[in-house]
Tab-separated table of C-alpha atoms in Angstrom:
chain	number	residue	atom	x	y	z
A	5	MET	CA	22.396	124.067	128.158
A	6	SER	CA	24.785	124.368	131.089
A	7	THR	CA	23.983	126.863	133.823
A	8	PRO	CA	26.921	127.249	136.193
A	9	PRO	CA	25.986	127.473	139.866
A	10	GLU	CA	27.852	130.802	140.070
A	11	SER	CA	25.085	132.396	137.979
A	12	MET	CA	22.436	131.618	140.542
A	13	PRO	CA	21.093	134.611	142.484
A	14	ALA	CA	22.767	135.517	145.759
A	15	MET	CA	20.947	134.548	148.927
A	16	ASP	CA	21.107	136.060	152.403
A	17	ARG	CA	22.393	132.699	153.612
A	18	PRO	CA	24.311	130.031	151.722
A	19	LEU	CA	22.271	127.158	150.374
A	20	PRO	CA	23.553	123.590	150.425
A	21	HIS	CA	24.389	122.225	146.989
A	22	LEU	CA	22.985	118.878	145.799
A	23	LEU	CA	24.328	117.205	142.652
A	24	LEU	CA	22.385	114.607	140.640
A	25	PHE	CA	24.754	112.529	138.504
A	26	GLU	CA	22.988	110.940	135.515
A	27	PRO	CA	25.283	110.287	132.534
A	28	ASP	CA	22.836	107.894	130.832
A	29	VAL	CA	20.319	108.976	128.230
A	30	GLY	CA	18.136	106.073	127.036
A	31	GLY	CA	15.667	103.740	128.690
A	32	HIS	CA	13.752	105.038	131.702
A	33	HIS	CA	16.545	107.307	132.975
A	34	ALA	CA	14.695	110.480	131.966
A	35	ASP	CA	11.539	109.281	133.741
A	36	TYR	CA	13.283	109.008	137.108
A	37	LEU	CA	14.779	112.477	136.711
A	38	ASP	CA	11.341	113.795	135.758
A	39	HIS	CA	9.832	112.463	139.002
A	40	LEU	CA	12.616	113.939	141.119
A	41	LEU	CA	12.631	117.353	139.453
A	42	THR	CA	8.837	117.650	139.559
A	43	HIS	CA	8.996	117.168	143.320
A	44	TRP	CA	11.976	119.494	143.582
A	45	LEU	CA	10.162	122.404	141.959
A	46	GLU	CA	7.181	121.763	144.225
A	47	LEU	CA	9.459	121.868	147.284
A	48	THR	CA	10.898	125.140	146.039
A	49	ARG	CA	7.438	126.601	145.419
A	50	ARG	CA	6.248	125.643	148.910
A	51	ALA	CA	9.289	127.009	150.739
A	52	GLN	CA	7.704	129.032	153.557
A	53	ASP	CA	10.603	131.397	154.164
A	54	GLY	CA	11.250	132.024	150.485
A	55	TYR	CA	14.392	129.924	150.504
A	56	PRO	CA	14.532	126.801	148.335
A	57	PRO	CA	15.766	123.698	150.170
A	58	ALA	CA	19.094	123.692	148.297
A	59	ARG	CA	20.784	124.448	145.004
A	60	LEU	CA	20.498	121.600	142.541
A	61	SER	CA	22.829	120.683	139.686
A	62	VAL	CA	21.967	117.898	137.236
A	63	VAL	CA	25.068	116.521	135.518
A	64	THR	CA	24.268	114.603	132.348
A	65	ALA	CA	25.433	113.981	128.778
A	66	PRO	CA	24.830	116.503	125.952
A	67	ALA	CA	22.737	113.849	124.179
A	68	PHE	CA	20.251	114.064	127.060
A	69	ALA	CA	19.323	117.612	126.046
A	70	ASP	CA	18.994	116.473	122.428
A	71	GLN	CA	16.675	113.557	123.235
A	72	HIS	CA	14.790	115.109	126.158
A	73	GLY	CA	14.824	118.806	125.322
A	74	ASP	CA	11.255	119.298	126.565
A	75	LEU	CA	12.218	117.966	129.980
A	76	VAL	CA	15.296	120.212	130.203
A	77	ARG	CA	13.260	123.281	129.216
A	78	ARG	CA	10.410	122.395	131.568
A	79	PHE	CA	12.668	122.207	134.597
A	80	SER	CA	14.168	125.645	134.652
A	81	ALA	CA	14.621	127.573	137.893
A	82	PRO	CA	17.152	130.032	139.364
A	83	THR	CA	18.488	127.374	141.732
A	84	LEU	CA	18.458	124.465	139.241
A	85	ALA	CA	21.413	124.061	136.869
A	86	TRP	CA	21.851	121.653	133.953
A	87	VAL	CA	25.540	120.829	133.596
A	88	MET	CA	26.588	118.903	130.489
A	89	LEU	CA	29.535	116.545	130.373
A	90	ALA	CA	32.234	117.484	127.885
A	91	PRO	CA	32.276	115.349	124.704
A	92	GLN	CA	35.654	113.892	125.656
A	93	GLU	CA	34.220	112.848	129.025
A	94	VAL	CA	31.393	110.999	127.302
A	95	ASP	CA	34.020	109.306	125.131
A	96	GLU	CA	35.941	108.398	128.275
A	97	MET	CA	32.918	106.434	129.502
A	98	ARG	CA	32.203	104.808	126.153
A	99	GLN	CA	35.779	103.700	125.646
A	100	ALA	CA	35.950	101.980	129.029
A	101	THR	CA	35.686	98.293	128.098
A	102	GLY	CA	34.503	95.755	130.641
A	103	LEU	CA	32.471	96.222	133.810
A	104	VAL	CA	35.441	97.139	136.007
A	105	GLN	CA	36.774	99.866	133.714
A	106	ALA	CA	33.280	101.246	133.027
A	107	SER	CA	32.460	101.416	136.730
A	108	MET	CA	35.703	103.215	137.569
A	109	ALA	CA	35.276	105.654	134.658
A	110	ARG	CA	31.805	106.665	135.841
A	111	TRP	CA	33.022	107.075	139.399
A	112	ARG	CA	35.894	109.328	138.303
A	113	LEU	CA	33.441	111.563	136.451
A	114	ALA	CA	31.042	111.764	139.399
A	115	ILE	CA	33.886	112.689	141.754
A	116	ARG	CA	35.295	115.196	139.261
A	117	TYR	CA	31.997	117.084	139.099
A	118	ALA	CA	31.278	116.831	142.811
A	119	THR	CA	34.665	118.467	143.381
A	120	ARG	CA	34.387	121.026	140.580
A	121	LEU	CA	30.896	122.161	141.619
A	122	ALA	CA	31.679	122.044	145.356
A	123	ALA	CA	28.681	119.796	146.008
A	124	ASP	CA	27.556	119.117	149.567
A	125	HIS	CA	25.867	115.850	148.538
A	126	CYS	CA	25.850	113.748	145.370
A	127	LEU	CA	23.002	111.462	144.308
A	128	LEU	CA	24.135	108.720	141.914
A	129	MET	CA	21.056	108.071	139.805
A	130	TYR	CA	22.178	104.502	139.020
A	131	ALA	CA	24.223	103.260	141.963
A	132	ASP	CA	24.554	99.765	140.469
A	133	HIS	CA	27.316	101.128	138.205
A	134	HIS	CA	29.256	102.540	141.170
A	135	GLN	CA	29.348	99.524	143.479
A	136	LEU	CA	32.938	98.537	142.716
A	137	PRO	CA	34.695	101.852	143.511
A	138	LEU	CA	32.557	102.195	146.632
A	139	ALA	CA	33.426	98.629	147.671
A	140	LEU	CA	37.111	99.431	147.096
A	141	GLN	CA	36.631	102.284	149.591
A	142	ARG	CA	37.224	105.056	147.062
A	143	ARG	CA	36.315	108.272	148.859
A	144	ALA	CA	34.221	111.160	147.603
A	145	PRO	CA	34.675	114.863	148.406
A	146	CYS	CA	31.142	114.909	149.850
A	147	PRO	CA	28.610	112.315	151.062
A	148	VAL	CA	27.041	110.314	148.246
A	149	SER	CA	23.760	108.441	147.982
A	150	GLY	CA	22.509	106.261	145.169
A	151	ILE	CA	19.500	104.475	143.700
A	152	TYR	CA	19.966	100.684	143.645
A	153	PHE	CA	17.930	99.157	140.814
A	154	ARG	CA	18.771	95.499	140.232
A	155	PRO	CA	19.755	93.427	143.272
A	156	THR	CA	19.421	89.671	142.657
A	157	PHE	CA	21.521	88.164	145.458
A	158	HIS	CA	18.368	87.212	147.398
A	159	TYR	CA	16.349	85.686	144.542
A	160	GLU	CA	16.846	82.026	145.447
A	161	GLY	CA	15.335	82.465	148.906
A	162	LEU	CA	12.732	84.889	147.602
A	163	THR	CA	10.856	82.566	145.259
A	164	GLY	CA	12.175	79.068	145.902
A	165	HIS	CA	13.852	78.756	142.495
A	166	ARG	CA	16.896	76.519	142.877
A	167	PHE	CA	20.050	78.278	141.764
A	168	SER	CA	22.895	76.549	139.977
A	169	TRP	CA	26.299	76.757	141.659
A	170	GLN	CA	27.246	79.473	139.145
A	171	GLU	CA	24.173	81.513	140.112
A	172	ARG	CA	24.922	81.027	143.805
A	173	LEU	CA	28.491	82.196	143.269
A	174	ARG	CA	27.195	85.244	141.386
A	175	ALA	CA	24.698	86.004	144.169
A	176	TRP	CA	27.383	85.658	146.861
A	177	ARG	CA	29.694	87.943	144.898
A	178	GLN	CA	26.953	90.548	144.413
A	179	GLN	CA	26.034	90.556	148.093
A	180	ALA	CA	29.679	90.802	149.168
A	181	LEU	CA	30.161	93.738	146.791
A	182	ILE	CA	27.160	95.741	147.974
A	183	ARG	CA	27.920	95.099	151.650
A	184	ALA	CA	31.487	96.298	151.108
A	185	ALA	CA	30.101	99.387	149.366
A	186	LEU	CA	27.828	100.084	152.336
A	187	ALA	CA	30.905	100.048	154.586
A	188	ASN	CA	32.362	102.998	152.661
A	189	PRO	CA	32.118	106.110	154.892
A	190	SER	CA	31.297	108.213	151.818
A	191	LEU	CA	28.059	106.294	151.150
A	192	ALA	CA	25.356	108.019	153.163
A	193	CYS	CA	22.257	106.223	151.897
A	194	LEU	CA	21.243	103.584	149.366
A	195	PHE	CA	17.714	103.931	147.966
A	196	CYS	CA	16.635	100.439	146.927
A	197	LEU	CA	13.742	99.709	144.547
A	198	ASP	CA	13.436	96.132	145.873
A	199	PRO	CA	11.795	95.998	149.339
A	200	TYR	CA	13.085	92.479	150.022
A	201	ALA	CA	16.692	93.379	149.231
A	202	ALA	CA	16.426	96.515	151.385
A	203	GLU	CA	15.124	94.443	154.303
A	204	SER	CA	17.901	91.891	153.845
A	205	LEU	CA	20.674	94.487	153.744
A	206	ASP	CA	19.398	96.807	156.475
A	207	PRO	CA	16.324	95.667	158.467
A	208	HIS	CA	16.143	98.968	160.363
A	209	GLY	CA	16.415	101.225	157.306
A	210	GLN	CA	19.266	103.289	158.702
A	211	GLN	CA	21.413	103.267	155.564
A	212	VAL	CA	19.366	101.264	153.030
A	213	VAL	CA	15.888	102.672	152.373
A	214	HIS	CA	13.213	101.133	150.176
A	215	VAL	CA	11.638	103.525	147.672
A	216	PRO	CA	8.701	102.606	145.409
A	217	ASP	CA	9.548	102.228	141.727
A	218	PRO	CA	7.467	105.073	140.228
A	219	VAL	CA	5.052	104.570	137.349
A	220	ARG	CA	2.817	107.262	135.858
A	221	VAL	CA	-0.754	105.997	135.768
A	222	PRO	CA	-3.050	108.488	133.989
A	223	SER	CA	-6.765	108.413	134.712
A	224	VAL	CA	-8.914	106.679	132.097
A	225	GLU	CA	-12.552	107.295	131.178
A	226	GLU	CA	-14.842	104.293	130.652
A	227	ALA	CA	-15.926	105.699	127.287
A	228	GLN	CA	-12.288	105.709	126.180
A	229	VAL	CA	-11.942	102.034	127.124
A	230	GLU	CA	-15.096	101.045	125.250
A	231	ALA	CA	-14.068	102.998	122.156
A	232	LEU	CA	-10.659	101.319	122.159
A	233	LYS	CA	-12.235	97.892	122.564
A	234	GLN	CA	-14.459	98.524	119.550
A	235	CYS	CA	-11.538	99.869	117.524
A	236	LEU	CA	-9.464	96.747	118.222
A	237	GLY	CA	-12.346	94.478	117.247
A	238	LEU	CA	-12.218	92.393	120.420
A	239	GLU	CA	-15.078	89.917	120.378
A	240	SER	CA	-17.602	89.740	123.214
A	241	GLY	CA	-17.740	86.595	125.317
A	242	ARG	CA	-13.958	86.234	125.433
A	243	GLN	CA	-11.526	86.788	128.317
A	244	VAL	CA	-9.012	89.393	127.130
A	245	PHE	CA	-5.377	88.675	128.043
A	246	LEU	CA	-3.036	91.632	127.464
A	247	LEU	CA	0.700	91.359	126.799
A	248	PHE	CA	2.178	94.857	126.526
A	249	GLY	CA	5.798	95.881	126.068
A	250	ASP	CA	8.695	96.613	123.785
A	251	PHE	CA	9.176	93.568	121.555
A	252	ARG	CA	11.832	95.002	119.253
A	253	GLY	CA	14.590	92.484	118.571
A	254	MET	CA	14.897	88.821	119.456
A	255	ASP	CA	16.290	89.530	122.928
A	256	ASN	CA	13.161	91.462	123.925
A	257	TRP	CA	10.978	88.873	122.176
A	258	ARG	CA	12.502	86.126	124.336
A	259	ARG	CA	12.667	88.099	127.587
A	260	LYS	CA	9.011	89.116	127.360
A	261	GLY	CA	8.017	85.450	127.040
A	262	VAL	CA	6.369	85.633	123.614
A	263	GLU	CA	7.548	82.179	122.536
A	264	PRO	CA	6.296	80.231	125.597
A	265	LEU	CA	3.021	82.183	125.423
A	266	LEU	CA	2.442	81.154	121.804
A	267	ALA	CA	3.323	77.562	122.703
A	268	ALA	CA	0.924	77.672	125.673
A	269	LEU	CA	-1.928	78.983	123.515
A	270	GLY	CA	-1.449	75.991	121.239
A	271	LEU	CA	-2.071	73.690	124.223
A	272	LEU	CA	-5.494	75.139	125.096
A	273	SER	CA	-8.580	73.025	124.557
A	274	PRO	CA	-11.019	74.204	121.847
A	275	GLU	CA	-13.573	75.045	124.558
A	276	VAL	CA	-11.132	77.330	126.392
A	277	ALA	CA	-9.725	78.800	123.163
A	278	ARG	CA	-13.240	79.798	122.080
A	279	ARG	CA	-13.462	81.999	125.186
A	280	THR	CA	-9.946	83.455	124.894
A	281	ALA	CA	-8.661	86.633	123.248
A	282	VAL	CA	-5.017	87.705	123.407
A	283	LEU	CA	-4.021	91.311	122.757
A	284	LEU	CA	-0.353	92.025	122.031
A	285	ALA	CA	0.540	95.711	122.023
A	286	GLY	CA	3.815	97.595	121.824
A	287	ARG	CA	6.758	98.413	119.639
A	288	GLN	CA	7.869	95.760	117.152
A	289	GLU	CA	10.383	95.556	114.343
A	290	PRO	CA	8.846	94.706	110.934
A	291	SER	CA	10.566	91.305	111.080
A	292	ASP	CA	9.074	90.640	114.536
A	293	GLU	CA	5.618	91.656	113.340
A	294	ALA	CA	5.896	89.316	110.354
A	295	ARG	CA	7.071	86.440	112.542
A	296	LEU	CA	4.228	87.044	114.987
A	297	THR	CA	1.640	87.223	112.191
A	298	GLN	CA	2.815	83.889	110.829
A	299	ALA	CA	2.686	82.220	114.265
A	300	VAL	CA	-0.771	83.652	115.024
A	301	GLN	CA	-2.198	82.525	111.689
A	302	ALA	CA	-0.985	78.983	112.353
A	303	LEU	CA	-2.535	79.028	115.841
A	304	CYS	CA	-5.888	80.368	114.702
A	305	GLN	CA	-6.120	77.700	112.006
A	306	GLN	CA	-5.858	75.037	114.729
A	307	LEU	CA	-7.983	76.632	117.463
A	308	PRO	CA	-10.903	79.111	117.688
A	309	LEU	CA	-8.680	81.749	119.322
A	310	GLN	CA	-8.748	85.482	118.767
A	311	VAL	CA	-5.296	87.110	118.730
A	312	VAL	CA	-5.056	90.850	118.059
A	313	ASN	CA	-1.710	92.521	117.416
A	314	GLN	CA	-1.364	96.285	117.938
A	315	PRO	CA	2.228	97.192	116.974
A	316	GLY	CA	3.819	100.595	117.416
A	317	TYR	CA	4.263	103.357	119.959
A	318	LEU	CA	1.224	104.235	122.080
A	319	PRO	CA	0.704	107.421	124.150
A	320	GLU	CA	0.485	107.034	127.942
A	321	GLU	CA	-3.298	107.513	128.097
A	322	GLN	CA	-3.941	104.835	125.490
A	323	VAL	CA	-1.528	102.436	127.192
A	324	GLN	CA	-3.416	102.652	130.475
A	325	ALA	CA	-6.728	102.226	128.639
A	326	LEU	CA	-5.395	98.882	127.358
A	327	PHE	CA	-4.908	97.743	130.948
A	328	HIS	CA	-8.478	98.724	131.794
A	329	LEU	CA	-10.000	96.848	128.860
A	330	ALA	CA	-8.040	93.672	129.682
A	331	ASP	CA	-9.476	91.024	131.983
A	332	VAL	CA	-5.993	89.680	132.786
A	333	VAL	CA	-2.541	91.200	132.243
A	334	LEU	CA	0.228	88.835	131.156
A	335	ILE	CA	3.756	89.213	132.551
A	336	PRO	CA	5.361	85.931	131.409
A	337	TYR	CA	8.876	87.370	131.534
A	338	GLN	CA	11.836	84.988	131.423
A	339	ARG	CA	14.246	85.357	134.380
A	340	HIS	CA	13.275	89.010	134.724
A	341	VAL	CA	15.345	91.103	137.137
A	342	GLY	CA	13.792	93.961	139.085
A	343	MET	CA	10.380	95.581	139.061
A	344	SER	CA	7.801	95.655	136.255
A	345	GLY	CA	5.845	98.742	135.312
A	346	GLN	CA	3.195	96.452	133.830
A	347	LEU	CA	2.575	94.947	137.270
A	348	VAL	CA	1.935	98.415	138.703
A	349	ARG	CA	-0.282	99.435	135.778
A	350	ALA	CA	-2.348	96.254	136.060
A	351	ALA	CA	-2.823	96.675	139.799
A	352	ALA	CA	-3.763	100.350	139.417
A	353	ALA	CA	-6.426	99.301	136.891
A	354	GLY	CA	-7.717	96.654	139.314
A	355	ARG	CA	-6.751	93.810	136.979
A	356	PRO	CA	-5.161	90.501	138.029
A	357	VAL	CA	-1.912	89.365	136.442
A	358	LEU	CA	-0.626	86.050	135.187
A	359	ALA	CA	3.073	86.468	135.864
A	360	SER	CA	6.352	84.637	136.152
A	361	ASP	CA	7.037	83.287	139.624
A	362	TYR	CA	10.713	84.295	139.381
A	363	GLY	CA	12.381	87.116	141.286
A	364	LEU	CA	10.862	90.329	142.583
A	365	VAL	CA	7.773	90.217	140.356
A	366	GLY	CA	6.841	86.710	141.496
A	367	ALA	CA	7.334	87.611	145.160
A	368	LEU	CA	5.191	90.754	144.887
A	369	VAL	CA	2.375	88.911	143.103
A	370	ARG	CA	2.290	86.322	145.878
A	371	GLU	CA	2.620	88.667	148.855
A	372	HIS	CA	0.103	91.247	147.658
A	373	ARG	CA	-2.261	88.719	146.005
A	374	LEU	CA	-2.090	90.407	142.622
A	375	GLY	CA	-3.010	87.319	140.578
A	376	LEU	CA	-1.226	84.071	139.693
A	377	ALA	CA	2.544	83.495	139.599
A	378	VAL	CA	3.640	80.369	137.711
A	379	GLU	CA	6.689	78.969	135.908
A	380	CYS	CA	6.151	80.873	132.677
A	381	GLY	CA	9.035	79.172	130.925
A	382	GLU	CA	6.943	75.980	130.876
A	383	PRO	CA	4.187	76.222	128.218
A	384	ALA	CA	2.111	73.533	129.975
A	385	ALA	CA	2.093	75.475	133.271
A	386	LEU	CA	1.267	78.686	131.441
A	387	ALA	CA	-1.550	77.002	129.491
A	388	ALA	CA	-3.042	75.602	132.706
A	389	ALA	CA	-3.006	79.075	134.277
A	390	LEU	CA	-4.633	80.626	131.187
A	391	ALA	CA	-7.371	77.989	131.287
A	392	ARG	CA	-7.890	78.581	134.998
A	393	PHE	CA	-8.535	82.278	134.419
A	394	VAL	CA	-10.961	81.529	131.579
A	395	VAL	CA	-12.911	78.881	133.495
A	396	GLU	CA	-12.733	80.170	137.084
A	397	GLY	CA	-11.913	83.865	136.761
A	398	ALA	CA	-9.472	85.694	139.027
A	399	PRO	CA	-8.067	83.874	142.085
A	400	PRO	CA	-10.417	84.065	145.101
A	401	ASP	CA	-7.928	86.132	147.121
A	402	PHE	CA	-7.603	88.810	144.419
A	403	GLU	CA	-9.313	92.025	145.540
A	404	PRO	CA	-9.413	94.815	142.933
A	405	GLN	CA	-9.559	97.601	145.523
A	406	VAL	CA	-6.525	96.246	147.399
A	407	ALA	CA	-4.639	95.872	144.123
A	408	ARG	CA	-5.533	99.439	143.099
A	409	ALA	CA	-4.262	100.848	146.388
A	410	TRP	CA	-0.983	98.966	145.988
A	411	GLY	CA	-0.543	100.073	142.372
A	412	LEU	CA	-1.368	103.726	142.969
A	413	ALA	CA	1.126	103.861	145.864
A	414	HIS	CA	3.901	103.571	143.259
A	415	HIS	CA	3.739	107.190	142.192
A	416	GLY	CA	6.492	109.671	141.537
A	417	GLU	CA	5.654	111.832	144.537
A	418	ALA	CA	6.270	108.948	146.962
A	419	PHE	CA	9.530	108.020	145.215
A	420	ALA	CA	10.899	111.570	145.171
A	421	HIS	CA	9.668	112.513	148.647
A	422	ARG	CA	11.441	109.583	150.266
A	423	ILE	CA	14.715	110.397	148.523
A	424	PHE	CA	14.725	114.145	149.061
A	425	SER	CA	13.476	113.998	152.643
A	426	ARG	CA	16.407	111.741	153.579
A	427	ILE	CA	19.045	113.787	151.726
A	428	LEU	CA	17.713	117.222	152.697
A	429	GLY	CA	17.356	116.073	156.292
A	430	ARG	CA	21.071	115.279	156.320
A	431	LEU	CA	21.949	118.598	154.703
A	432	GLU	CA	19.830	120.595	157.145
A	433	ALA	CA	21.366	118.746	160.079
A	434	GLY	CA	24.849	119.308	158.693
A	435	SER	CA	25.544	115.560	158.729
A	436	PRO	CA	28.873	114.557	157.213
């Protein structure tokens, strides 16, 4: 699967060489690469003088090609090389115990490949893992940039949640670390998925640039939504609240807020319950499904609720149809860090959310008037918000068209364009 840069066709003039370092395989890592490479091939296709903007090498683990073979095959071009880490290098990362050792091991690999491939610029696909070596002023053989996913140092001021002294110490330490990393001459640009953190670190956007967290939102036909509603057996006359996600394992069960949601439903009045339907959809372990079935049966014996469970993997088109059939999208996450794809999907469908008031999600819901943000760890507060939606509908300041515009702005083209325009601009200018 590895295509060495030397095999690329000769050009009349040398092309700069950009390296994307992505040693991770699971989660959403492939999605971010997909967005970047889609834009890259489009840039290459549109090149007016016949020259692509640069040579591109993607350094990743062999398991990436095994799990995402379609993606690797789809992105094939003379100036795009897939370079696989050696098995012993993957072991080197896995055997690094503790955050410090793991961070240094990843950095050594990134530098090794930037040197070996004679890269002119290196994009660290998950810069969070490289903060420590950058803060320690470890130098790279070329300028590096990175995508910063999970800043939390600003969360206390962002939402008004009072931090404990341990949380304040952690926030101070995180901010000191990232500011020290930004002082490293090798770090050219930090692409931050949190607009508030980007503003805090660099108000003028000279070194820290906000990029939208991309979410694919396929178009949905009304007939598809109606057919799905009939298939799920959702009763008319009820407000449909959707909770979508990956619920596999107790950690995900807790983080997604399933327990406080079930407790909140038990606090609804019979009048409100009669007008309420809850749809839970997403991957579940058999034990989770059994536990949920038991809890739902107990609830529905007490109150005239409708609760529909749709376990399992769903294709993208069907997922977005769920957001269109919902009246309200639930995001009752517990101490969630970072962005939420469900928030973007709900907004793109023109649906209000009932979300946690903590962190980035809570701040975005408030600023962009995307619904209600409440303390979702408190079943009474969550129950009151559910009842408010049933009785009063969406908040008066919620505007579906405004929400749609905000949601649809989080597309892969915007994400990739902002990253490549900054990096390629530096390469074209010959910036160090």
